[in-house]
XYZ file of C-alpha atoms in Angstrom:
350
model
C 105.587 108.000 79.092
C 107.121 110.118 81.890
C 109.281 112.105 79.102
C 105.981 113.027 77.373
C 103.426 113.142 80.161
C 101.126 110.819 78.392
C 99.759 107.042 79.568
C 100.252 105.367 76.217
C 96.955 103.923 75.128
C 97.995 100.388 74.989
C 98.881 100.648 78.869
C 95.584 101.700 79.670
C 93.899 98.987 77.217
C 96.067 96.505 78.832
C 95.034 96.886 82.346
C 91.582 96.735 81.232
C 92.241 93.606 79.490
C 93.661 91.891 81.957
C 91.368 92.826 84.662
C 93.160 95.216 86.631
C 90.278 98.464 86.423
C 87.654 95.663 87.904
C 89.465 93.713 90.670
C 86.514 94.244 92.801
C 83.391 94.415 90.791
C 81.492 91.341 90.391
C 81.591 89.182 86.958
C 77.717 90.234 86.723
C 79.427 94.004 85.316
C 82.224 92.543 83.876
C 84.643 92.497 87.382
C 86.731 89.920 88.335
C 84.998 89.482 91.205
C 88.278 89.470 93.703
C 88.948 91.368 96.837
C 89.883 94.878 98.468
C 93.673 93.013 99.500
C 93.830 92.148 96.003
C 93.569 95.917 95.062
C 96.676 96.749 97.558
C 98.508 93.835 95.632
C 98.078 94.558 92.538
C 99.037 98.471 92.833
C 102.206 97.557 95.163
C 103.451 95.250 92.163
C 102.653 98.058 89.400
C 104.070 101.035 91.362
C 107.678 98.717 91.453
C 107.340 99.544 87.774
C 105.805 102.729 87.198
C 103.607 104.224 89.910
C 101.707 106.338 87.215
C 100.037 102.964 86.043
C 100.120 102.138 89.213
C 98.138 105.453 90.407
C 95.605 104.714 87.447
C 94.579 101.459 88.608
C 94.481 102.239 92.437
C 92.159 105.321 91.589
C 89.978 103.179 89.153
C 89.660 100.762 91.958
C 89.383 102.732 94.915
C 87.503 105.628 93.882
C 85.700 105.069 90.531
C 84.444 101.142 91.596
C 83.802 102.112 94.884
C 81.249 104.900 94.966
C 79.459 103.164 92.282
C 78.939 100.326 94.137
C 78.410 101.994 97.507
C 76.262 104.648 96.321
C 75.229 104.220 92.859
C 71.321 103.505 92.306
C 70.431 100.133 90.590
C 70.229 102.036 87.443
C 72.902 104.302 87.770
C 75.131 100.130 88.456
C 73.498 98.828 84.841
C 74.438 101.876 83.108
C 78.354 102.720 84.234
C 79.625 99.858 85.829
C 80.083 97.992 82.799
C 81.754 100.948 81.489
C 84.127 101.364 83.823
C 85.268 97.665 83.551
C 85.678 97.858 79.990
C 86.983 101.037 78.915
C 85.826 103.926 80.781
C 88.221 105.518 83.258
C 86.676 107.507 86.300
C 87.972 110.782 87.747
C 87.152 112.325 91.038
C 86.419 116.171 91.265
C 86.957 117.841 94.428
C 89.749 120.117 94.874
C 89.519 123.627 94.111
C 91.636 126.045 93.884
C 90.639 127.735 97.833
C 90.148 124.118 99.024
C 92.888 121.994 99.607
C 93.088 120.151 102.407
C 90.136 121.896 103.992
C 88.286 119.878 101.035
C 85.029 120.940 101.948
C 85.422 124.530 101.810
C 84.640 124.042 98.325
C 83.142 126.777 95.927
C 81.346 124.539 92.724
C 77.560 125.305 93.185
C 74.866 123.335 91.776
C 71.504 125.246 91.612
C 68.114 123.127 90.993
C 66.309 124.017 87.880
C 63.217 121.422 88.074
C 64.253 117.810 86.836
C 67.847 119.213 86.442
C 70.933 121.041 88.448
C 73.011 123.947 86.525
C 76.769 123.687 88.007
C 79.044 126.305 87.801
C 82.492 126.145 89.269
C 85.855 124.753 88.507
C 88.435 121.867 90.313
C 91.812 122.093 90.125
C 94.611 119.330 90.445
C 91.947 116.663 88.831
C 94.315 112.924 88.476
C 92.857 111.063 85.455
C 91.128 114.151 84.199
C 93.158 113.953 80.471
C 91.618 110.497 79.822
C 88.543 110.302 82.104
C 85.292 109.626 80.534
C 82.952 109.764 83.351
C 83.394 112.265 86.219
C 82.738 112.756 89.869
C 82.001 116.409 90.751
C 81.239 117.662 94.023
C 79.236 120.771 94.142
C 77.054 122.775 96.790
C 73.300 122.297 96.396
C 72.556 125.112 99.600
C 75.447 126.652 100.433
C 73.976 128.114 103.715
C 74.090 124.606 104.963
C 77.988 124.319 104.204
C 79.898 121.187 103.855
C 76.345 119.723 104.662
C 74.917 121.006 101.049
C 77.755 119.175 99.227
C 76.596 116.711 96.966
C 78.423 114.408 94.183
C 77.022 114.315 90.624
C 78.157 111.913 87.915
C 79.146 113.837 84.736
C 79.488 112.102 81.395
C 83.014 114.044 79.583
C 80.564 115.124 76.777
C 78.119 116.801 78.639
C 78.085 120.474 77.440
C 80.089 123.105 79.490
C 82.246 120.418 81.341
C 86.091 121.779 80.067
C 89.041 119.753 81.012
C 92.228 122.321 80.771
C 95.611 122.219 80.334
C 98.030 119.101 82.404
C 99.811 120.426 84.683
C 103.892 120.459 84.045
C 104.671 117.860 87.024
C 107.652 116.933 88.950
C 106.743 113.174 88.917
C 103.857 111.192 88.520
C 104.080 112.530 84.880
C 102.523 109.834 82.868
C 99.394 110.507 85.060
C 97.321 113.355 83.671
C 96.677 116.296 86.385
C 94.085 118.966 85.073
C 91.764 121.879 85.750
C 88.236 121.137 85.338
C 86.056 123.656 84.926
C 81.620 123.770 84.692
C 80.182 126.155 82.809
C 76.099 125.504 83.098
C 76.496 122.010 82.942
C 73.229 120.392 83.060
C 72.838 117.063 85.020
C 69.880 115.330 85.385
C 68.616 114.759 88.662
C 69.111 111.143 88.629
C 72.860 111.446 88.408
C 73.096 112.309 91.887
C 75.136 109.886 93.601
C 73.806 108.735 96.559
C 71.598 111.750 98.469
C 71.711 115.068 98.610
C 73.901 116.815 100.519
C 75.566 113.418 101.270
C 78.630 114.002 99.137
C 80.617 114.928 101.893
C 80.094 111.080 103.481
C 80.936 110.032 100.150
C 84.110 111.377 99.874
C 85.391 110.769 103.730
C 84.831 107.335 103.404
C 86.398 106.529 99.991
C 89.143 108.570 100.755
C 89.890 106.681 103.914
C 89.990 103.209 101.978
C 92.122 105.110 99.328
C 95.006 106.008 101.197
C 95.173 102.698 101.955
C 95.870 102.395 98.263
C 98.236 105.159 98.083
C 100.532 103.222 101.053
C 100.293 100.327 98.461
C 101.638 102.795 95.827
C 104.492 104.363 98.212
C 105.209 100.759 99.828
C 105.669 99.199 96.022
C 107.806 102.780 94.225
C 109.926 102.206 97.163
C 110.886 98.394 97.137
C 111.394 98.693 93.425
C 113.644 101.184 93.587
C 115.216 99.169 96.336
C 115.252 95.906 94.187
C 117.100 98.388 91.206
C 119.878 99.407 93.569
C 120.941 96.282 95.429
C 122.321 94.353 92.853
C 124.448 97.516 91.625
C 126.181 98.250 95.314
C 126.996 94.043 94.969
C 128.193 94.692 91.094
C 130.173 97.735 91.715
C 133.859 97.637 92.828
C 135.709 99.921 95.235
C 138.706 99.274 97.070
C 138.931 95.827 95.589
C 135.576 94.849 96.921
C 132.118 95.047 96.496
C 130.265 98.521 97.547
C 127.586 96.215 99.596
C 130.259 94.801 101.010
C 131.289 97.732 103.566
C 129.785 97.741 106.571
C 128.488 101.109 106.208
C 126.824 100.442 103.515
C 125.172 97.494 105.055
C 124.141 99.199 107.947
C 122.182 101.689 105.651
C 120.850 99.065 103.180
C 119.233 96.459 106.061
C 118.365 100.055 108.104
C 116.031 100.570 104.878
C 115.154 97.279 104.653
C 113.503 96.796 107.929
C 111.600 100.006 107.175
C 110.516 98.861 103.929
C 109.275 95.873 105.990
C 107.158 97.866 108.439
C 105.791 99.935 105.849
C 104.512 96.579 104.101
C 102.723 95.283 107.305
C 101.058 98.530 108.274
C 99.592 98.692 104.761
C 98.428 95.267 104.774
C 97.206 95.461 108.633
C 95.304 98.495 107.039
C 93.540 96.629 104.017
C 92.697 93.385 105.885
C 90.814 95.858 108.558
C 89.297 97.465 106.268
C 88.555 94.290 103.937
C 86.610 92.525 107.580
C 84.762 95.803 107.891
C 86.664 96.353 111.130
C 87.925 100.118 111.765
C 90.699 101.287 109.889
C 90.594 104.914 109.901
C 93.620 105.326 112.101
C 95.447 102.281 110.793
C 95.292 103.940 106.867
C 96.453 107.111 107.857
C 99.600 105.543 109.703
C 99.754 103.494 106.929
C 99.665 106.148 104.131
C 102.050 108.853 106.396
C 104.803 106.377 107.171
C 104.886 104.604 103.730
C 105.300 107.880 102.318
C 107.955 108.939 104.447
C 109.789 105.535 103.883
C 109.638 106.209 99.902
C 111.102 109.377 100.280
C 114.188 107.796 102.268
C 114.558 104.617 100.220
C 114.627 106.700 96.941
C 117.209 109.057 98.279
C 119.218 106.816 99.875
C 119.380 105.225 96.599
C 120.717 107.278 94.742
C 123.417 107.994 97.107
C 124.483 104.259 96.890
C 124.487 104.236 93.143
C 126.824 107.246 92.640
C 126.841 109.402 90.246
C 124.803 107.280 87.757
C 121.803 107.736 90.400
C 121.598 111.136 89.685
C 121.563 110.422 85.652
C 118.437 109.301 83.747
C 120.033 106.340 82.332
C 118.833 104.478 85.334
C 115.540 104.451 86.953
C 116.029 105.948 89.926
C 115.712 109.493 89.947
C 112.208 108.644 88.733
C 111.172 107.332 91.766
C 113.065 110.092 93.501
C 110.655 112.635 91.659
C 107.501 109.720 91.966
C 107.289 109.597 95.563
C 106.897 113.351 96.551
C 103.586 113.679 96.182
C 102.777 110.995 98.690
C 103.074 113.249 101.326
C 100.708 115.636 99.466
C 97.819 113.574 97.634
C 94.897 112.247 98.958
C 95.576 113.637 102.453
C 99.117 115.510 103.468
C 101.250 114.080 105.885
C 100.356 116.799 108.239
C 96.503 115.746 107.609
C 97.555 112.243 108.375
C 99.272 113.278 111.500
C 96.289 114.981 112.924
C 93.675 112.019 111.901
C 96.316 109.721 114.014
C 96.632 111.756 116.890
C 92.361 112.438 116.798
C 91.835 108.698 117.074
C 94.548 108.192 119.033
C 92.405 111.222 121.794
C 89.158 109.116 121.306
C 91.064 105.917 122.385
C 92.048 107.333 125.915
């Protein structure tokens, strides 16, 4: 899948299958009725694999789910929730190509036309887009009220003028589609506005808060697999008449990683069961999603360093999680991003 940029469709049938695009939704829309920690679980065990699947199900779950059943009308529930726990994946439009981080700088405009809004615009670096069915778009009812006139509207994939472009060529990540999305007069009836009008800034804040939780889950679990490939080779391997783990160099690196690997775990799961008790978490995710990310990018370099040359080959699997974990300091919030939500909270606290 990473050679050809593609999620095979029996991966994606599987994890509907088996329950993993529903943790949280009830059994009443075809969920398995389980918990937010669950989420974190599940995507920290699939990232030790392949944190493409793994990205799929924690965006599914965290994004998709969520504003549904946060913000979704009664109606709006009955019609895509079933959907989405069956065979309908989700994908979240709100980058652009002028807003980045400053997310709500955002240029998509959606102009009322009686029982209908006309959006025109287009989103760049859109995960999911290649197999999405059902999209989230964020788009400016009044722009003179800026990020204040943003508002998200659900958009089935054949709605007329919605154009999903070209993947983009990635580093890693590559099984996961990345596209540009663009809205040419797309017509949306009024009641596919999720939640209220010029609310869609809310919306995103808050699901993006619980989903870097998520990512942390994804860094925390494409670390410690990479981790779990490498040990056993530095105890295989012979040098000097002894084993590589065996120097105490080497062991000194391997239980320095360790320990970190360790922290990163606890923050992320402090992180989840705050935000699980409805406690706040805002602060807790962000430290959560910078350090894990950081942690990633050190285990999978380190890593290759104690495998040797056959680290840096694609025979094994660990250059892929060299070239996974990057953009974990970029998606869903950049490490600088994180840094300043920290030290924000951190100014409110004293």
């Amino acid at each position: 899948m990473d050679e050809n940029s593609k999620m095979e469709e029996s991966v994606i049938r599987a994890l509907f299958e088996q329950g993993l695009m529903s943790i949280e939704l009830g059994e009443e829309y075809g969920g398995t009725g389980s918990s937010f920690f669950s989420i974190i679980l599940v995507v920290e065990e699939l990232a030790k694999v392949d944190p493409a699947v793994a990205l799929l199900c924690e965006l599914q779950n965290t994004l998709t789910n969520k504003l549904f059943m946060l913000y979704g009308t009664e109606e709006q529930k009955r019609t895509y929730l079933p959907r989405v726990s069956k065979d309908t994946i989700g994908s979240f439009c709100l980058s652009e190509a002028g807003s980045g981080s400053d997310a709500f700088s955002l240029k998509t405009r959606a102009e009322k036309k009686g029982d209908y809004y006309i959006i025109n615009g287009s989103k760049m670096w859109i995960s999911l887009a290649e197999d999405a069915g059902v999209f989230f778009v964020m788009a400016n009812t009044d722009p003179s009220l800026g990020y204040k006139g943003i508002t998200c509207f659900i958009v089935d994939r054949d709605t007329e003028g919605l154009h999903v472009g070209k993947k983009e060529d990635k580093l890693g990540i590559r099984a996961s589609s990345t596209c540009p999305v663009t809205f040419e007069n797309v017509k949306v009836p009024v009641t596919n506005i999720l939640g209220e009008v010029g609310q869609g800034y809310k919306c995103a804040i808050r699901l993006l808060n619980t989903g870097r939780i998520g990512i942390a889950a994804q860094m925390l679990g494409l670390a410690q697999g990479c981790f779990d490939h490498t040990i056993p080779y530095t105890k295989e391997r012979v040098q000097f008449g002894k084993s590589v783990f065996d120097f105490q160099g080497m062991q000194h690196q391997i239980a320095q990683v360790a320990t970190q690997l360790e922290a990163a775990r606890l923050l992320t799961y402090n992180a989840a069961r705050l935000a699980e008790t409805g406690r706040p978490f805002i602060k807790e995710a962000s430290m959560a999603k910078y350090y894990t990310a950081e942690v990633a990018t050190l285990t999978t370099s380190k890593c290759i360093e104690w495998m040797g040359g056959v680290g840096f080959t694609k025979n094994y699997p660990i250059e892929k999680y060299y070239r996974d974990c990057k953009i974990g300091t970029i998606y869903e919030g950049t490490s600088n991003i994180q840094l300043s939500t920290i030290a924000k909270n951190l100014a409110q606290e004293y």
